[in-house]
Amino acid sequence: MGDASEDIDDLPPPTAPESIPFSMRNFATGEGATYTANKLASYIRLISRSLDLSRLDGVTVAYDYDAALAELDRGVEGLRPLSRSNDDQLIGVGMAPAVIRDGVVKVHIVLNAPYIENIEKDEGDEPNEEFWAALYLLAHECGHVQVTSDKDRAFPGMILQHAVSSYEEAIFMQVNEACWEEYAACRLSAVFGRGRLPLYEEGLRGVLGVARERAADAREAFWQHRDLNRAVAEVAPPLVEPLRLASYVLGHIDGLGDSTSISEETKQAIADAGYTDLVDDLATALRSIWDVRREWTHISQFDIIGDVARDALWSGGLTIRPAANDGATINVWEPDEVDPVDMGLAKTWSATGEGNSGTA
């Protein structure tokens, strides 16, 4: 299989379960489904020599990917059905959601079949790029298995079991999790990601290019509808999405462990969007959490990621702060026209009732 399988005998033993359940959906033939499942199982066992896949629940490979996500039994009642990213910037092709089986948090990998079927093209001394893309997709989702397992061991009772206590916590916990999980999964799987960095950078440049404009459009709409919850739902995502995509880039670079760095083209895109300090602060936050990952003591250690997101929202004319009764104080302003300090705001990230605000 080329350089990803060198020195296999020197690696630790496989950590994947002895029997890996597969669900192969909408394959043309049973023989084809079995062949693909066996091929995937062999590579999962290879990857599990480098990653901890002991909590792998199973693998679903689906030509009806959206339905497979929506129908996945996660072992918890009342969860919103899973759905993939699917817009002009990003198309989801794999997911590794947490599930609970017999009281234990595990991870179930769901793969979009057309994007993984090239795992079969591994013949010869040098497999083609389609094979490497499929292998990396699999390895990246396996990375999420370890990321989730590590977090559950550090903070038992949190994943799929923690009741979010406030509006503000719900917003920033999502940001913390999204950025950390993609950073860590990319860092763990980077060795399998030949040629992946330019693609991650392309995705980052894409969201950077529209972030400010989309946030501005959402603010303009707010002055008409005056719905604070809608403002959060429409202003915040384009401002924080570059942080999530930057987490992929940073994790992959850090996982390579060599002199690789962000390209000049992407650095310029980051600067043009006004995200240079934000990406630098995000890198510092993610790396500091990684450095103490064996010594985590409290989930609040991840809040430094949320603080970067708060800075991103501030730069785009939005703050979300905790308020009484688990609500939130939300402020919206036009950053090119209004100084938030004149509104009585400060970047302290504590609750405030001043300025052009309301409580959600």
Coordinates of C-alpha atoms in Angstrom, one line a residue:
M1 CA 0.0 0.0 0.0
G2 CA 2.9 2.3 -0.2
D3 CA 4.4 4.4 2.5
A4 CA 1.4 4.3 4.9
S5 CA 2.1 0.6 5.6
E6 CA 5.8 0.8 6.1
D7 CA 7.2 -0.8 9.3
I8 CA 3.8 -2.3 10.2
D9 CA 5.5 -5.0 12.3
D10 CA 7.0 -2.2 14.5
L11 CA 3.6 -0.7 15.3
P12 CA 1.5 -1.7 18.4
P13 CA -1.2 -4.4 18.0
P14 CA -4.6 -3.4 16.6
T15 CA -7.0 -1.8 19.0
A16 CA -10.2 -2.2 16.9
P17 CA -12.8 -4.6 18.1
E18 CA -12.2 -8.2 17.0
S19 CA -15.6 -8.1 15.2
I20 CA -16.6 -4.9 13.5
P21 CA -20.3 -4.6 12.6
F22 CA -20.9 -3.3 9.1
S23 CA -24.1 -2.0 7.6
M24 CA -23.8 -1.7 3.8
R25 CA -26.7 0.2 2.4
N26 CA -28.0 0.3 -1.2
F27 CA -25.1 -1.5 -2.7
A28 CA -25.9 -3.0 -6.2
T29 CA -24.8 -6.5 -5.1
G30 CA -24.3 -8.4 -1.9
E31 CA -20.9 -9.5 -3.2
G32 CA -19.8 -6.0 -3.8
A33 CA -20.9 -4.9 -0.4
T34 CA -19.0 -7.8 1.3
Y35 CA -15.9 -7.1 -0.7
T36 CA -15.9 -3.4 0.3
A37 CA -16.6 -4.2 4.0
N38 CA -13.8 -6.6 4.1
K39 CA -11.4 -4.1 2.5
L40 CA -12.5 -1.4 5.0
A41 CA -12.1 -3.7 7.9
S42 CA -8.5 -4.5 6.9
Y43 CA -7.6 -0.9 6.8
I44 CA -9.4 -0.1 10.0
R45 CA -7.3 -2.7 11.7
L46 CA -4.2 -1.1 10.2
I47 CA -5.2 2.4 11.3
S48 CA -6.0 1.0 14.8
R49 CA -2.4 0.2 15.3
S50 CA -1.8 4.0 15.4
L51 CA -5.1 5.1 16.9
D52 CA -7.3 3.9 19.7
L53 CA -10.4 2.4 18.1
S54 CA -11.5 0.2 21.0
R55 CA -14.7 2.3 21.3
L56 CA -15.7 1.8 17.6
D57 CA -19.3 0.8 17.6
G58 CA -19.5 -0.1 13.9
V59 CA -19.4 1.2 10.4
T60 CA -22.2 2.2 8.0
V61 CA -21.4 2.7 4.3
A62 CA -24.4 4.1 2.4
Y63 CA -25.3 5.2 -1.1
D64 CA -28.3 6.8 0.7
Y65 CA -26.0 8.7 3.0
D66 CA -28.5 11.3 4.2
A67 CA -31.0 8.6 5.2
A68 CA -28.3 6.6 6.9
L69 CA -27.4 9.6 9.0
A70 CA -31.0 10.5 9.9
E71 CA -31.8 6.8 10.8
L72 CA -28.7 6.1 12.9
D73 CA -29.7 4.8 16.4
R74 CA -27.6 6.7 18.8
G75 CA -29.0 5.1 21.9
V76 CA -30.5 8.3 23.4
E77 CA -34.1 9.4 23.0
G78 CA -34.9 12.9 21.7
L79 CA -31.8 13.7 19.8
R80 CA -32.1 15.7 16.6
P81 CA -31.5 13.5 13.5
L82 CA -28.1 13.8 12.1
S83 CA -27.5 15.7 8.8
R84 CA -24.4 16.5 6.8
S85 CA -23.0 19.8 5.7
N86 CA -24.3 20.5 2.2
D87 CA -23.9 24.0 0.8
D88 CA -21.9 25.9 -1.8
Q89 CA -18.8 25.7 0.5
L90 CA -18.8 22.3 2.1
I91 CA -20.3 18.8 1.3
G92 CA -20.1 16.2 4.1
V93 CA -18.9 12.8 3.1
G94 CA -18.2 11.1 6.4
M95 CA -19.2 11.4 10.1
A96 CA -18.3 9.7 13.3
P97 CA -21.1 10.5 15.8
A98 CA -21.1 9.4 19.4
V99 CA -23.6 6.7 20.4
I100 CA -24.4 5.0 23.7
R101 CA -24.4 1.2 23.8
D102 CA -25.2 -0.6 27.1
G103 CA -24.3 2.6 29.0
V104 CA -20.9 3.0 27.3
V105 CA -20.1 5.9 25.0
K106 CA -18.9 4.6 21.6
V107 CA -18.6 6.0 18.1
H108 CA -20.3 4.8 14.9
I109 CA -18.6 5.8 11.6
V110 CA -21.0 6.7 8.7
L111 CA -19.4 7.0 5.2
N112 CA -20.8 8.2 2.0
A113 CA -20.3 5.2 -0.3
P114 CA -19.2 7.0 -3.5
Y115 CA -16.4 8.7 -1.6
I116 CA -15.0 5.6 0.1
E117 CA -15.4 2.9 -2.6
N118 CA -12.0 3.8 -4.0
I119 CA -10.4 2.1 -1.0
E120 CA -10.5 -0.9 -3.3
K121 CA -8.0 0.7 -5.7
D122 CA -4.9 -0.4 -3.7
E123 CA -3.3 -2.7 -6.1
G124 CA 0.3 -2.2 -7.3
D125 CA 3.3 -0.6 -5.7
E126 CA 1.8 2.9 -5.8
P127 CA -2.0 3.2 -5.4
N128 CA -3.6 6.1 -7.2
E129 CA -4.8 9.4 -5.6
E130 CA -8.4 8.2 -5.4
F131 CA -7.3 5.4 -3.1
W132 CA -5.3 7.9 -0.9
A133 CA -8.4 10.1 -0.6
A134 CA -10.6 7.2 0.4
L135 CA -8.0 6.0 2.9
Y136 CA -7.7 9.4 4.5
L137 CA -11.5 9.8 4.8
L138 CA -11.5 6.5 6.7
A139 CA -8.5 7.5 8.8
H140 CA -10.0 10.9 9.7
E141 CA -13.2 9.4 10.9
C142 CA -11.2 6.9 12.9
G143 CA -9.4 9.8 14.4
H144 CA -12.8 11.0 15.7
V145 CA -13.3 7.7 17.4
Q146 CA -10.2 8.3 19.5
V147 CA -11.0 11.9 20.1
T148 CA -14.4 11.0 21.5
S149 CA -13.1 8.2 23.5
D150 CA -10.4 10.3 25.1
K151 CA -12.9 13.0 26.0
D152 CA -15.3 10.5 27.5
R153 CA -12.6 9.0 29.7
A154 CA -11.6 12.4 30.9
F155 CA -15.1 13.6 31.5
P156 CA -17.5 10.7 32.0
G157 CA -21.2 11.4 31.9
M158 CA -20.8 14.4 29.5
I159 CA -21.1 13.1 26.0
L160 CA -24.8 12.7 25.1
Q161 CA -25.7 12.9 28.8
H162 CA -24.8 16.4 29.9
A163 CA -27.8 18.8 30.0
V164 CA -26.7 22.2 28.7
S165 CA -27.6 24.7 31.4
S166 CA -27.9 27.9 29.5
Y167 CA -28.4 29.5 26.1
E168 CA -24.9 31.0 26.1
E169 CA -23.3 27.6 27.0
A170 CA -25.2 25.9 24.2
I171 CA -23.8 28.3 21.7
F172 CA -20.1 28.2 22.7
M173 CA -20.0 24.5 23.7
Q174 CA -20.8 23.7 20.1
V175 CA -18.0 25.9 18.9
N176 CA -15.6 24.4 21.4
E177 CA -16.5 20.9 20.4
A178 CA -16.4 21.5 16.6
C179 CA -13.0 23.2 16.6
W180 CA -11.3 20.8 19.1
E181 CA -12.7 17.6 17.5
E182 CA -11.6 18.6 14.0
Y183 CA -8.2 19.8 15.1
A184 CA -7.5 16.6 17.1
A185 CA -8.9 14.2 14.5
C186 CA -6.8 15.9 11.8
R187 CA -3.7 15.9 13.9
L188 CA -4.2 12.2 14.7
S189 CA -4.8 11.2 11.1
A190 CA -2.4 13.5 9.3
V191 CA 0.1 10.7 8.5
F192 CA -2.6 9.2 6.2
G193 CA -3.5 12.5 4.5
R194 CA -1.2 12.7 1.5
G195 CA -2.1 15.8 -0.4
R196 CA -4.8 16.8 2.0
L197 CA -3.5 20.2 3.2
P198 CA -4.2 22.1 -0.1
L199 CA -7.8 20.9 0.1
Y200 CA -8.2 22.0 3.7
E201 CA -6.7 25.4 2.8
E202 CA -9.1 25.7 -0.1
G203 CA -12.0 25.1 2.1
L204 CA -10.8 27.7 4.6
R205 CA -10.3 30.3 1.9
G206 CA -13.8 29.7 0.7
V207 CA -15.5 30.4 4.0
L208 CA -13.1 33.4 4.7
G209 CA -14.1 34.9 1.4
V210 CA -17.8 35.1 2.4
A211 CA -17.7 35.4 6.2
R212 CA -17.9 39.2 6.6
E213 CA -20.4 39.7 3.7
R214 CA -22.8 37.1 5.0
A215 CA -22.6 38.4 8.6
A216 CA -23.2 42.0 7.3
D217 CA -26.3 40.7 5.3
A218 CA -27.6 39.0 8.5
R219 CA -27.1 42.2 10.5
E220 CA -28.9 44.3 7.9
A221 CA -31.8 41.8 8.1
F222 CA -31.8 42.1 11.9
W223 CA -32.6 45.8 11.8
Q224 CA -35.8 44.9 10.0
H225 CA -37.0 41.8 11.9
R226 CA -35.4 42.6 15.4
D227 CA -35.5 38.9 16.4
L228 CA -32.5 38.3 18.6
N229 CA -32.6 34.5 18.3
R230 CA -32.7 34.8 14.6
A231 CA -29.8 37.3 14.7
V232 CA -27.6 34.8 16.6
A233 CA -28.6 32.0 14.2
E234 CA -27.7 34.1 11.1
V235 CA -24.9 36.4 12.2
A236 CA -22.8 34.0 14.2
P237 CA -22.3 31.0 11.9
P238 CA -20.5 32.8 9.1
L239 CA -18.2 34.5 11.6
V240 CA -17.2 31.3 13.5
E241 CA -17.1 28.9 10.5
P242 CA -13.6 30.1 9.5
L243 CA -12.4 29.0 13.0
R244 CA -13.7 25.5 12.4
L245 CA -12.1 25.3 9.0
A246 CA -8.9 26.7 10.4
S247 CA -8.9 23.9 13.0
Y248 CA -8.6 21.4 10.2
V249 CA -5.6 23.2 8.7
L250 CA -3.9 23.6 12.0
G251 CA -4.5 20.1 13.1
H252 CA -3.2 18.6 9.9
I253 CA 0.0 20.8 10.0
D254 CA 0.7 20.0 13.6
G255 CA 0.1 16.3 12.9
L256 CA 2.7 16.2 10.2
G257 CA 5.3 17.4 12.7
D258 CA 7.6 18.9 10.1
S259 CA 8.3 22.3 8.6
T260 CA 5.0 22.4 6.7
S261 CA 3.1 25.7 7.3
I262 CA 0.1 27.6 6.0
S263 CA 0.6 28.7 2.4
E264 CA 1.1 32.4 1.6
E265 CA -2.1 32.4 -0.4
T266 CA -4.1 31.3 2.6
K267 CA -2.2 33.6 5.0
Q268 CA -3.3 36.5 2.7
A269 CA -6.9 35.3 2.6
I270 CA -6.8 35.1 6.4
A271 CA -5.4 38.7 6.6
D272 CA -7.9 40.0 4.0
A273 CA -10.8 38.7 6.1
G274 CA -9.4 40.2 9.3
Y275 CA -8.8 36.8 10.9
T276 CA -5.0 36.8 11.4
D277 CA -5.1 37.4 15.1
L278 CA -8.1 35.1 15.5
V279 CA -6.4 32.2 13.8
D280 CA -3.2 32.8 15.8
D281 CA -5.1 32.8 19.0
L282 CA -7.0 29.7 18.0
A283 CA -3.8 27.9 17.2
T284 CA -2.5 28.8 20.7
A285 CA -5.7 27.6 22.3
L286 CA -5.8 24.3 20.5
R287 CA -2.2 23.5 21.0
S288 CA -2.3 24.2 24.7
I289 CA -5.3 21.9 25.1
W290 CA -3.5 19.2 23.1
D291 CA -0.4 19.5 25.3
V292 CA -2.3 18.7 28.4
R293 CA -4.7 16.1 26.9
R294 CA -3.6 13.4 29.3
E295 CA -4.1 15.7 32.3
W296 CA -7.5 17.3 31.6
T297 CA -9.3 18.1 34.8
H298 CA -12.4 20.1 33.8
I299 CA -14.4 20.7 30.7
S300 CA -14.0 24.4 31.2
Q301 CA -10.4 24.0 29.9
F302 CA -11.9 24.1 26.4
D303 CA -13.5 27.6 27.0
I304 CA -10.4 29.2 25.6
I305 CA -11.6 28.1 22.2
G306 CA -15.0 29.8 22.9
D307 CA -13.2 33.0 23.9
V308 CA -11.6 33.1 20.4
A309 CA -15.1 32.7 18.9
R310 CA -16.4 35.5 21.2
D311 CA -13.6 37.7 19.7
A312 CA -14.7 36.7 16.2
L313 CA -18.3 37.6 17.0
W314 CA -17.2 40.9 18.5
S315 CA -15.4 41.8 15.3
G316 CA -18.6 41.1 13.4
G317 CA -20.9 43.2 15.6
L318 CA -22.4 40.5 17.9
T319 CA -22.0 39.5 21.6
I320 CA -23.7 36.8 23.5
R321 CA -23.4 36.9 27.2
P322 CA -24.9 34.9 30.1
A323 CA -27.9 36.5 31.8
A324 CA -30.3 35.6 34.6
N325 CA -32.5 32.5 34.4
D326 CA -30.1 30.8 32.0
G327 CA -30.9 33.3 29.3
A328 CA -28.5 35.5 27.4
T329 CA -27.9 39.2 26.8
I330 CA -27.4 39.7 23.0
N331 CA -25.9 42.8 21.5
V332 CA -25.9 43.6 17.8
W333 CA -24.2 46.6 16.1
E334 CA -22.6 47.7 12.9
P335 CA -18.8 47.4 13.5
D336 CA -17.9 49.9 10.8
E337 CA -20.3 52.5 12.2
V338 CA -20.5 52.0 15.9
D339 CA -17.9 51.6 18.6
P340 CA -19.2 49.0 21.1
V341 CA -17.4 50.8 23.9
D342 CA -19.7 53.8 23.3
M343 CA -22.6 51.3 23.9
G344 CA -21.2 50.5 27.3
L345 CA -19.7 47.2 26.2
A346 CA -16.3 45.8 27.0
K347 CA -14.5 42.6 26.0
T348 CA -14.8 41.1 29.4
W349 CA -17.1 38.3 28.4
S350 CA -19.3 38.8 31.5
A351 CA -23.0 39.4 31.6
T352 CA -24.1 42.9 30.7
G353 CA -27.4 44.6 30.2
E354 CA -26.1 47.8 28.6
G355 CA -26.1 48.9 25.0
N356 CA -28.4 48.0 22.1
S357 CA -29.3 44.7 23.5
G358 CA -32.1 42.4 24.5
T359 CA -32.5 39.1 26.4
A360 CA -33.3 35.9 24.7

